[in-house]
Coordinates of C-alpha atoms in Angstrom, one line a residue:
Chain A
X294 CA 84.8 226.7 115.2
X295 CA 87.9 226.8 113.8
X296 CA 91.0 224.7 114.7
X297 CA 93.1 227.9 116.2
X298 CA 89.8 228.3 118.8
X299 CA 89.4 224.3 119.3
X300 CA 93.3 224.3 120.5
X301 CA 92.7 227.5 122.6
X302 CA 89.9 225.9 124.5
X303 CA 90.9 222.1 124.9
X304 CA 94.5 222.8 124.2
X305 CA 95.0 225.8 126.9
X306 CA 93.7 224.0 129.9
X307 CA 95.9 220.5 129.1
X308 CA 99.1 222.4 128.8
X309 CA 98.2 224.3 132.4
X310 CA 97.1 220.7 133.2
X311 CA 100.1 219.2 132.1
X312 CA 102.5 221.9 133.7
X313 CA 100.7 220.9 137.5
X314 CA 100.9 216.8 136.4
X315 CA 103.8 216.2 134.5
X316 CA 106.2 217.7 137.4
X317 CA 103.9 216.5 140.4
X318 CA 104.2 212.9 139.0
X319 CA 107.4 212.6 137.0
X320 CA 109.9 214.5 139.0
X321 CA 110.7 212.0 142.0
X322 CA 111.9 214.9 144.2
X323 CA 108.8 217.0 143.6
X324 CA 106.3 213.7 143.8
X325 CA 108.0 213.0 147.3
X326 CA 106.3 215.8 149.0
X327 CA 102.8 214.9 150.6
X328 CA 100.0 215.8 149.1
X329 CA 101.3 217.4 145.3
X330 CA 101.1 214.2 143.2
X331 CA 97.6 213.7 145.4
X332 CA 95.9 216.8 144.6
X333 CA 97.7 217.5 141.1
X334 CA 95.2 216.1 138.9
X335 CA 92.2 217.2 140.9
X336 CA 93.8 220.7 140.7
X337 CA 94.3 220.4 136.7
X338 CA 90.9 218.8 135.9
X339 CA 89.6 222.1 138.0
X340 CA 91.2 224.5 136.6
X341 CA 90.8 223.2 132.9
X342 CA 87.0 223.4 133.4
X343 CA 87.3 227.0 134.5
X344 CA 89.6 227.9 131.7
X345 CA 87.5 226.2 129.0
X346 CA 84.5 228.0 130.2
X347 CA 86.4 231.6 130.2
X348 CA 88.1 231.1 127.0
X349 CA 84.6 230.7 125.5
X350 CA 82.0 232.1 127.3
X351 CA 84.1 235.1 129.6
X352 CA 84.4 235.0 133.4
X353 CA 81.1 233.9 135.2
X354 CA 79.8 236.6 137.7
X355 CA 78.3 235.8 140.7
X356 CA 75.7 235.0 141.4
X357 CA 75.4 233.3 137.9
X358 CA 73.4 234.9 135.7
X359 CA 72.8 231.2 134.0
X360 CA 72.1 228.1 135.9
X361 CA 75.2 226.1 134.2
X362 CA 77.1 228.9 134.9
X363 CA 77.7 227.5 138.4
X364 CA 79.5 224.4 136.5
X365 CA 83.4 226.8 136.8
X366 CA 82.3 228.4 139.9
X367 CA 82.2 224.6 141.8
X368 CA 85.3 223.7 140.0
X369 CA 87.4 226.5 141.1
X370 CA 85.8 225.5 144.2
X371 CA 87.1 221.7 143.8
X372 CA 90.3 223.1 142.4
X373 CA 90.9 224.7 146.0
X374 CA 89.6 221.8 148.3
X375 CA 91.9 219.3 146.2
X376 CA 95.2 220.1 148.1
X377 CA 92.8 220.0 151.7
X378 CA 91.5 216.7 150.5
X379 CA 94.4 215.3 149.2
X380 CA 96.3 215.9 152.4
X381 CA 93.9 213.9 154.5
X382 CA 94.7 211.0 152.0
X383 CA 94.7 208.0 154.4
X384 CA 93.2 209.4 157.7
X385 CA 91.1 206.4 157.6
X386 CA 87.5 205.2 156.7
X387 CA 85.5 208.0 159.1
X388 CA 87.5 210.7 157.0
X389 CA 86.5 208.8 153.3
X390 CA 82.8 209.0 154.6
X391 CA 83.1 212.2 155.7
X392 CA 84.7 213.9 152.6
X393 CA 82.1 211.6 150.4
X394 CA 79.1 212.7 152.4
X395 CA 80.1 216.4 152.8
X396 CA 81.0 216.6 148.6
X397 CA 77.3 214.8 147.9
X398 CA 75.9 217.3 149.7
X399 CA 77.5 220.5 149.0
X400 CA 77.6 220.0 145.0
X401 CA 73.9 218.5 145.5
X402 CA 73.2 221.9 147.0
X403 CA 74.7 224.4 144.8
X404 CA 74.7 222.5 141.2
X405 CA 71.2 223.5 140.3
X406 CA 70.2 223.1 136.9
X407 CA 67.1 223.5 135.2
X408 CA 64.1 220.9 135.6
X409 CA 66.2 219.8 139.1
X410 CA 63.9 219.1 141.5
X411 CA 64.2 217.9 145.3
X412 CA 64.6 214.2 143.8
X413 CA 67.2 214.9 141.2
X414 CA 69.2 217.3 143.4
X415 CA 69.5 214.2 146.1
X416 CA 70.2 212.2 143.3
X417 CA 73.3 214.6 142.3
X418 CA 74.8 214.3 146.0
X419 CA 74.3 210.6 145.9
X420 CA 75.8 210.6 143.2
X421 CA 78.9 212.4 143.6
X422 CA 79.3 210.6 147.7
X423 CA 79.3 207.4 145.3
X424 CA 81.8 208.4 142.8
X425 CA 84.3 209.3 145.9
X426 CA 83.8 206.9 148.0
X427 CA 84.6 203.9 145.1
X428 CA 87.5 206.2 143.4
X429 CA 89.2 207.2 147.0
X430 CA 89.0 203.6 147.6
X431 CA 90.5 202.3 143.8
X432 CA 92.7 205.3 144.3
X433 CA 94.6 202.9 146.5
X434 CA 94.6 200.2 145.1
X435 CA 94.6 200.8 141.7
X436 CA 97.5 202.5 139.9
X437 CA 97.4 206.2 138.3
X438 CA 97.8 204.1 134.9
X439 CA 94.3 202.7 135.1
X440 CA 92.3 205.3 136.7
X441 CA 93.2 207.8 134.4
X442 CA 93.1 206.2 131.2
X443 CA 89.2 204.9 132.6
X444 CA 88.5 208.8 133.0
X445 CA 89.9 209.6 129.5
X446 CA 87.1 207.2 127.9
X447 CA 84.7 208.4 130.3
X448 CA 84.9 212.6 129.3
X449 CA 85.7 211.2 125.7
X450 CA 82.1 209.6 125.8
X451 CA 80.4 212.3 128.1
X452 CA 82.0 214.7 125.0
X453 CA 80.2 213.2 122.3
X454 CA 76.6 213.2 124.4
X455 CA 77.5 217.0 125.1
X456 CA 77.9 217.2 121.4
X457 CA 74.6 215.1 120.4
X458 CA 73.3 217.5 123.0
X459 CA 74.0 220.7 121.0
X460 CA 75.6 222.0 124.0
X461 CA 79.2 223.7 122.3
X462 CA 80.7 225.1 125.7
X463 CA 80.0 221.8 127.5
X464 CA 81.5 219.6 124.5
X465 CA 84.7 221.7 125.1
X466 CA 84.8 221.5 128.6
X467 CA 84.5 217.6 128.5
X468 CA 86.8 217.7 125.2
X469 CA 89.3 219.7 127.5
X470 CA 88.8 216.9 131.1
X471 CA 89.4 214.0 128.7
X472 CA 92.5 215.8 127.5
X473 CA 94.0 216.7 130.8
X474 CA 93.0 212.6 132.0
X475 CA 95.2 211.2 128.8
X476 CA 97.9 213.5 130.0
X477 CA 97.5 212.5 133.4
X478 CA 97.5 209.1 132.2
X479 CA 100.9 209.5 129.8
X480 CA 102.4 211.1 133.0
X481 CA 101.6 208.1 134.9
X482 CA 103.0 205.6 132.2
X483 CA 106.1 207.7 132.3
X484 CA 106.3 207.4 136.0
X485 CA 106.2 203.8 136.0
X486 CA 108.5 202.6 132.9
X487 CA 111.3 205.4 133.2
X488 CA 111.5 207.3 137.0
X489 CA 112.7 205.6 140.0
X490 CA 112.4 207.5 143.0
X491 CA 116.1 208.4 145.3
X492 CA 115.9 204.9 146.8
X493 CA 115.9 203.1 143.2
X494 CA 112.4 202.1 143.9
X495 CA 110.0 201.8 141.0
X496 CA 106.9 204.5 142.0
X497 CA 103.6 203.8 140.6
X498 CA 101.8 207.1 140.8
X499 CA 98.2 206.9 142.7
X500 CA 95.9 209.4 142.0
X501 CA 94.7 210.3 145.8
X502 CA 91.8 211.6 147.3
X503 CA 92.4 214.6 145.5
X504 CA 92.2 212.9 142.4
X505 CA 89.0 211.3 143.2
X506 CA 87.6 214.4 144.4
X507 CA 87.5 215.7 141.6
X508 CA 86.3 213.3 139.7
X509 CA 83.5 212.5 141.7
X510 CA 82.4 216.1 141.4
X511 CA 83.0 216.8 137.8
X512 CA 81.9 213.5 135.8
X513 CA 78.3 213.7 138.0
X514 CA 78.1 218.1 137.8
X515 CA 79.3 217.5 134.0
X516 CA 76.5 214.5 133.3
X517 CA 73.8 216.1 135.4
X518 CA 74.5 219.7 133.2
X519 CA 74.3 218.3 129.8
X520 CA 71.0 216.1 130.8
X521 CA 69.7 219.4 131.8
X522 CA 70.4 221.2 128.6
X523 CA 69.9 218.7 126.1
X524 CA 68.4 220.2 123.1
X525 CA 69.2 217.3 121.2
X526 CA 68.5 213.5 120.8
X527 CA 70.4 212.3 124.4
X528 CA 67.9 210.5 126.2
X529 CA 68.5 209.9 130.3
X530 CA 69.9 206.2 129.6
X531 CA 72.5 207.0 127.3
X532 CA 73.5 209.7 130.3
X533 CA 73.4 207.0 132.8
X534 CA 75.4 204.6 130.8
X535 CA 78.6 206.9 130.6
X536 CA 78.0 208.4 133.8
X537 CA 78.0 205.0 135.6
X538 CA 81.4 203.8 134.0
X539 CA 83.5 204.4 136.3
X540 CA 82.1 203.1 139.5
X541 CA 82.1 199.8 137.2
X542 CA 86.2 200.0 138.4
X543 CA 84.4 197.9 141.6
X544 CA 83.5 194.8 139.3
X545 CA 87.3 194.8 138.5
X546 CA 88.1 194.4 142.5
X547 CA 85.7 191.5 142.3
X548 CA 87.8 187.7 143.7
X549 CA 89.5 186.5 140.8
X550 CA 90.4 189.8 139.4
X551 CA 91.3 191.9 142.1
X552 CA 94.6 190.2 142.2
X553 CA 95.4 190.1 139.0
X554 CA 98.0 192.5 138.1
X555 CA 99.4 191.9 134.8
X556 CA 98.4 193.7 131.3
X557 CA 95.1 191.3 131.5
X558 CA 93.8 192.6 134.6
X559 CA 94.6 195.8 133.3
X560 CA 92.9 195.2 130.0
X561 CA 90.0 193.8 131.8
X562 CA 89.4 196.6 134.7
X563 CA 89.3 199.0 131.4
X564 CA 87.1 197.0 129.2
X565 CA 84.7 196.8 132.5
X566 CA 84.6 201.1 132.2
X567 CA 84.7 201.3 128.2
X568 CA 81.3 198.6 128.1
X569 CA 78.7 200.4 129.4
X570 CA 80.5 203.8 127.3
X571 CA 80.6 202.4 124.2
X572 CA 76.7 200.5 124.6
X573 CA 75.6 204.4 125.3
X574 CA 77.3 205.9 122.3
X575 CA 75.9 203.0 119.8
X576 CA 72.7 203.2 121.3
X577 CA 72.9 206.7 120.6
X578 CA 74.9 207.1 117.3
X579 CA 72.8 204.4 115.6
X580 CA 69.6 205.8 116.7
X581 CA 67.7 202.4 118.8
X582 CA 65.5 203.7 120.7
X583 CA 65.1 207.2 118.9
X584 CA 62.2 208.2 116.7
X585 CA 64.2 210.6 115.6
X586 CA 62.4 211.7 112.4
X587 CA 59.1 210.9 112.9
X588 CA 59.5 213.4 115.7
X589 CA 60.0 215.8 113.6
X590 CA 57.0 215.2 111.6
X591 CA 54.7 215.1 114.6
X592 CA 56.1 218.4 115.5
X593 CA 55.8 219.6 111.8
X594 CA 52.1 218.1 112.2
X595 CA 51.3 219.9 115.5
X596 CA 52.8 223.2 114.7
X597 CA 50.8 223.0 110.8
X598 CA 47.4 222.6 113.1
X599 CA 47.9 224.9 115.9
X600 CA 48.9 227.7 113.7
X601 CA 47.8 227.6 109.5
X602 CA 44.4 228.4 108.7
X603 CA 43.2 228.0 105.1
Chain B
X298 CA 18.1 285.5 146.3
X299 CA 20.7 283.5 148.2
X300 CA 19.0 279.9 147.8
X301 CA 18.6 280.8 144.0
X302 CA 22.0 281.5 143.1
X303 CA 22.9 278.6 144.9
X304 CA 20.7 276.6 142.6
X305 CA 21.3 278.4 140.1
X306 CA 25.8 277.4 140.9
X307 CA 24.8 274.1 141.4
X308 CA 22.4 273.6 138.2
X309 CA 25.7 275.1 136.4
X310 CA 28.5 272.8 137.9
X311 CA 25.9 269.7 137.2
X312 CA 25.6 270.8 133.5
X313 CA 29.6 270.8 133.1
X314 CA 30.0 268.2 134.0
X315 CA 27.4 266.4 132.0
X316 CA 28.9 268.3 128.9
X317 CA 32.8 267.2 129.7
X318 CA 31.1 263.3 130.6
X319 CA 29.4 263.5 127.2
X320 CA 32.7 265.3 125.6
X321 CA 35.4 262.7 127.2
X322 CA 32.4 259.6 125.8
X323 CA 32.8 260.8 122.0
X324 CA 36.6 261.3 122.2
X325 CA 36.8 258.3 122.9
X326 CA 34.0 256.3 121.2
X327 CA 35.3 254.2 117.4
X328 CA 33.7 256.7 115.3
X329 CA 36.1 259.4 116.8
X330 CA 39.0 257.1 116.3
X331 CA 41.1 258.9 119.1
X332 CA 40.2 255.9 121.7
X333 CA 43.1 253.5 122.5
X334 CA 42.1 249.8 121.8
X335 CA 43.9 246.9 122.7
X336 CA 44.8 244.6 120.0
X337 CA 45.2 241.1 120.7
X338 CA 48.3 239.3 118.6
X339 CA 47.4 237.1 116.0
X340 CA 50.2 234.7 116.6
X341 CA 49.8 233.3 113.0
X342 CA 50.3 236.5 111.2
X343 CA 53.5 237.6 113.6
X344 CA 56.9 236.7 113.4
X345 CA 59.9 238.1 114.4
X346 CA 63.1 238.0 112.3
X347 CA 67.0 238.1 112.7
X348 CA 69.9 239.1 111.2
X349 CA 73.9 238.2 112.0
X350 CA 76.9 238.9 110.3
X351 CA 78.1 234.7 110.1
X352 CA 82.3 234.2 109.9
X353 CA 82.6 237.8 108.7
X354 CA 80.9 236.7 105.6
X355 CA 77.3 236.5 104.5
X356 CA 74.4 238.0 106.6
X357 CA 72.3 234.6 107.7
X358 CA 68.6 235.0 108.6
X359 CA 66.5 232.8 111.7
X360 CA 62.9 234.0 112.4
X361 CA 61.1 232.9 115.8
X362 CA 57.5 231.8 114.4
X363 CA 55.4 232.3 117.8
X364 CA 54.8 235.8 118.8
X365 CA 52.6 236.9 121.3
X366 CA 50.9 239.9 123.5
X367 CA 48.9 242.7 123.3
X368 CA 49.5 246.3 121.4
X369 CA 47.5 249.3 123.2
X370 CA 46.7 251.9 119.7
X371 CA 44.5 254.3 118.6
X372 CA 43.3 254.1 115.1
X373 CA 44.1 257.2 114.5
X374 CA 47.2 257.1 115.2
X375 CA 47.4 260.1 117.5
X376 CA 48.9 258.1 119.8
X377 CA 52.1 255.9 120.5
X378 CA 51.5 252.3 120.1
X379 CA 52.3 250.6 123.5
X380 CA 54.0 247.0 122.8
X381 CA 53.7 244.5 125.8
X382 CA 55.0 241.2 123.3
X383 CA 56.3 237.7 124.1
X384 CA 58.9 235.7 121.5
X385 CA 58.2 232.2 122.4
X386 CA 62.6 230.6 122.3
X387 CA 61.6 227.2 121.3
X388 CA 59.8 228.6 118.2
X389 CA 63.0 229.6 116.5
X390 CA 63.4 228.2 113.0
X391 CA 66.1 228.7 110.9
X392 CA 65.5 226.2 108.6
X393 CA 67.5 223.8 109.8
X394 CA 66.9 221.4 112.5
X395 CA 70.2 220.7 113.7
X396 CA 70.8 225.0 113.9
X397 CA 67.5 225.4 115.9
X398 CA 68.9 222.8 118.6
X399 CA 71.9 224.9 119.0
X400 CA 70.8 228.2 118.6
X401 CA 67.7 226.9 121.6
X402 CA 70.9 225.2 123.8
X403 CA 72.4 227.3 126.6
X404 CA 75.3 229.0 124.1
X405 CA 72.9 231.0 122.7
X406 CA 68.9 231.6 123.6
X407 CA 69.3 229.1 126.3
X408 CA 65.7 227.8 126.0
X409 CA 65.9 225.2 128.9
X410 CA 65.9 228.1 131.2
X411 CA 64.5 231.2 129.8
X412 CA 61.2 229.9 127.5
X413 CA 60.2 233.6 125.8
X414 CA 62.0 236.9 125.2
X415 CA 60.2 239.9 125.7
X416 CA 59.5 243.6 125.0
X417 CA 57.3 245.8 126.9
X418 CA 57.0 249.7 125.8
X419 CA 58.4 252.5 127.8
X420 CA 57.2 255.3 125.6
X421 CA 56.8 256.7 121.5
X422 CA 58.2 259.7 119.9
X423 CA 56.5 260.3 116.4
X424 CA 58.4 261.1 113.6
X425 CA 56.5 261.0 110.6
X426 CA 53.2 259.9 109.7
X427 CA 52.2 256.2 111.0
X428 CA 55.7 256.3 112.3
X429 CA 57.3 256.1 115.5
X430 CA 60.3 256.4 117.4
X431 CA 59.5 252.8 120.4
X432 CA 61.9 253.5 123.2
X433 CA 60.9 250.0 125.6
X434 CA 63.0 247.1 127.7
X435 CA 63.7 244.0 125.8
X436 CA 64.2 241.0 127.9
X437 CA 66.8 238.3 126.6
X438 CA 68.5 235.6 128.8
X439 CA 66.7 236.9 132.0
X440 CA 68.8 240.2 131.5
X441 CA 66.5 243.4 130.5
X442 CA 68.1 246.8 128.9
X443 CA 66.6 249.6 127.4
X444 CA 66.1 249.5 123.4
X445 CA 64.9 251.8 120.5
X446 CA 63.0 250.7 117.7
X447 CA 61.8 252.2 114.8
X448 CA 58.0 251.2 114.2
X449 CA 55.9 251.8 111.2
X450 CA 52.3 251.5 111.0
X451 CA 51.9 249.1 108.2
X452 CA 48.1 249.2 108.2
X453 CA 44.4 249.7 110.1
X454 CA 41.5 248.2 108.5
X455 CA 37.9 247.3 110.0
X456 CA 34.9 248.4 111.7
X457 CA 33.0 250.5 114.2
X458 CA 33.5 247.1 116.5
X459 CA 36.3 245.3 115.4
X460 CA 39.7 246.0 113.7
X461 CA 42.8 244.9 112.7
X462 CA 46.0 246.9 112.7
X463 CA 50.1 245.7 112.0
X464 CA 53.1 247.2 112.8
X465 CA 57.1 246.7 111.8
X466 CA 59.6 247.2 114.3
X467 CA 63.2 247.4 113.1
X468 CA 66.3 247.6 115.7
X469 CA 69.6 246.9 116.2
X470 CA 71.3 245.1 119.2
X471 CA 74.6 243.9 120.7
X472 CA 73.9 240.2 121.8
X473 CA 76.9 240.3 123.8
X474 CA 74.7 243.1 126.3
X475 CA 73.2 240.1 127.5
X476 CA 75.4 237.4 127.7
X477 CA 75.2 235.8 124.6
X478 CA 78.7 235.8 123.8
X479 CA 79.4 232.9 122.0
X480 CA 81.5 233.6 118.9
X481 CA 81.9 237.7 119.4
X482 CA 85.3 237.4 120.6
X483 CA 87.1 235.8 118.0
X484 CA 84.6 236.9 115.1
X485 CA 82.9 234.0 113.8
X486 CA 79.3 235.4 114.7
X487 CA 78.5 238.9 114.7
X488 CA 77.3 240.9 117.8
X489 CA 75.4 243.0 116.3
X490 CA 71.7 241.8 116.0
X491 CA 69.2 243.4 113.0
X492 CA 65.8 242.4 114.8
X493 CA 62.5 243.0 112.2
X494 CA 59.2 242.2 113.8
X495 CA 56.3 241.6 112.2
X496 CA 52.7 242.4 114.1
X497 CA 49.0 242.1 113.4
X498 CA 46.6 242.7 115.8
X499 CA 42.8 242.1 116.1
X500 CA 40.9 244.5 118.3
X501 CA 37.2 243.7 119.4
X502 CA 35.2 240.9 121.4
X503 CA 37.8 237.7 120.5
X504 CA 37.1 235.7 117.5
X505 CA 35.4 232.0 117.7
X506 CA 38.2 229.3 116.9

């Protein structure tokens, strides 16, 4: 891949991504309006996983003639339900349970990849109702700053386990979410230091249900796909370990830290996400755990007395 | 008279048939050679090799090392082989570990989901001696289309009881006709596909292992 392709398939879906954030967040007369700055980075993680995936592998056809090929189909999906979801932000707790049990559920339904059974499909919805229901909830109380850097070293980790997967398209597509989450997060440092909204008041952008929608159905669907595929050396933990980072944002709401507001509470709440990350990619990048080579020569072994006869 | 012509009609049609059952039974018996066998593929002798054009450059090589199925022949060639074969995906070796995960992953053969590519005949033309025109649907990616492939008997040696037989089919196709698209657009891999297949048979009661 050369670097002209590389910046047509992660660089293409930030600057879309970044022409939906950067206004919805930055411009105090745009970020006014209800439910743009809650649904703009929910839009522009869903469209930059649909533009990735056309910009390498053409536009999927439906019904999908692959399995993963459902991956852009739910995100144009998400990309639509965003501004619906962010404009119920705050209806209340029946309305958080509601839109956490009803995403489980549908993405559970429709994200089937190979080796899925009943168990793992469940497992998928659970998932995602998780994700939602602690990122709608941080969504409030935590600043856009936070969040959004968290989800930039989340995709950043999920891209290297695509890539230890051998699984190009899915690298990109992860290369391309962790983008569009640094931009988000740039757009939301910018909004805090330098904007002040008509009244002179500081505004420290949130990321909304919308936000958290889409989260909780891409970091799950994106997780759940390269398990599914692995050709490589990924083993399920190292999956689990970078998938479960950023429901570890409820250890930073913990007493004693949930009050803490300063650069240390923010250092903390971010070291609580990049842990169990960077304990998957050394686990994984050293090799503990993995036999990697004698693998091989069992295989080598196997094939040599299945198939060579004197 | 009438009862006797009768028998006599009847005596006839019985000794017809005898003569076509006895005719049809040496047509088709090994010595004759004309009766279609079914050779069993030796999955040790058969592989299946091929070709792409890599960054415009150099032509680079994989072969898939387990091949499967059964080839319907005559020995003596007066008829069409018929190819019903299986390429086991996860078989694909290139040389190079790393290469073999990718080329398995879902960018390219997508071995998670679709374990064996296949090619079942759909008829021969002949066009030479031990040499046939294969028209037949090869299946990659779940997606089947029509192909053409030239075959060449490469050999038929044996007995009365058993035999073995090989054949080398050489064709061309666009990988991009079945979805495997990654690369095509901006060049770095070729579309077009050189396939060569290598076959041997064994006809006959199956061999003790």
């Amino acid at each position: 891949m050369t670097f002209g392709e590389l910046l047509l398939t992660v660089g293409l879906p930030t600057l879309v991504g970044a022409i939906l954030i950067v206004p919805a967040w930055v411009i105090p007369r745009i970020r006014k309006t209800a439910g743009i700055a809650g649904s703009a980075l929910g839009v522009a993680l869903g469209l930059g996983v649909a533009i990735a995936f056309m910009t390498v592998a053409d536009i999927p056809s439906l019904p999908p003639t692959q399995k993963w090929h459902m991956l852009p189909i739910i995100a144009c999906g998400v990309t639509v339900l965003c501004p619906v979801v962010a404009m119920v932000d705050g209806s209340g707790e029946l309305g958080r349970w509601l839109i956490g049990i009803a995403s489980g559920a549908i993405i559970g339904w429709l994200a089937v990849f190979p080796n899925m059974d009943l168990f793992m499909r469940i497992l998928l919805g659970v998932y995602v109702a998780m994700t939602f229901m602690v990122l709608s909830w941080g969504s409030h109380r935590r600043r856009g700053l936070t969040l959004n850097l968290a989800f930039t070293i989340v995709f950043t980790g999920l891209t290297l386990l695509c890539m230890k997967a051998h699984f190009i398209t899915l690298t990109l597509i992860a290369a391309a979410l962790s983008s569009i989450s640094f931009v988000a997060f740039l757009s939301a440092l910018v909004a805090a230091i330098w904007t002040r909204d008509e009244d002179g008041k500081k505004r420290f952008i949130k990321i909304g249900w919308g936000g958290a929608f889409a989260i909780a159905a891409l970091i799950p669907m994106v997780t759940f796909c390269g398990w599914a595929y692995n050709t490589g050396d990924v083993q399920w933990v190292h999956w689990l370990l970078v998938a479960v980072a950023p429901v570890m944002l409820l250890f930073g709401e913990l007493p004693g830290l949930s009050h803490n507001n300063r650069l240390s509470g923010f250092v903390v709440r971010i070291a609580l996400v990049t842990a169990p990350v960077v304990i998957g990619l050394t686990l994984l990048y050293s090799g503990v755990g993995l036999d990697v080579d004698h693998a091989d020569d069992e295989y080598n072994i196997e094939y040599f007395e299945e198939h060579m006869e004197p | 008279m009438l009862m006797l012509t009768r028998r006599f009609s009847l005596s006839l049609l019985a000794l017809s048939a005898m003569t076509f059952g006895v005719a049809v039974a040496v047509a088709q018996s090994p010595q004759s050679g004309a009766r279609v066998e079914s050779f069993r593929l030796d999955p040790v002798h058969c592989m299946a090799l091929f070709r792409l054009h890599h960054q415009g450059a150099g032509q680079f090589w994989g072969r898939f090392n387990e091949v499967t199925g059964t080839v319907d022949y005559p020995r003596d060639d007066s008829k069409g082989p018929v190819f019903d074969v299986a390429v086991a995906v996860d078989s694909i070796d290139t040389g190079t570990t790393k290469l073999d995960r990718t080329l398995m992953g879902p960018d390219f053969f997508n071995g998670v989901e679709f374990n064996s590519i296949t090619f079942k005949s759909t008829g021969a033309e002949r066009i030479g001696e031990g040499r046939w025109k294969m028209n037949g649907d090869l299946t990659i990616l779940g997606k089947t289309l029509p192909v053409t492939a030239e075959v060449e008997v490469t050999g038929v040696r044996g007995n009365p009881v058993v035999a073995k037989a090989g054949w080398e089919a050489i064709f061309t196709i666009k990988r991009s006709d079945y979805g495997m698209t990654w690369g095509v657009e901006n060049g770095s891999l070729g579309d077009e596909v050189r396939l060569v297949v290598g076959l041997e048979g064994e006809s006959g009661p199956p061999a003790r292992r």
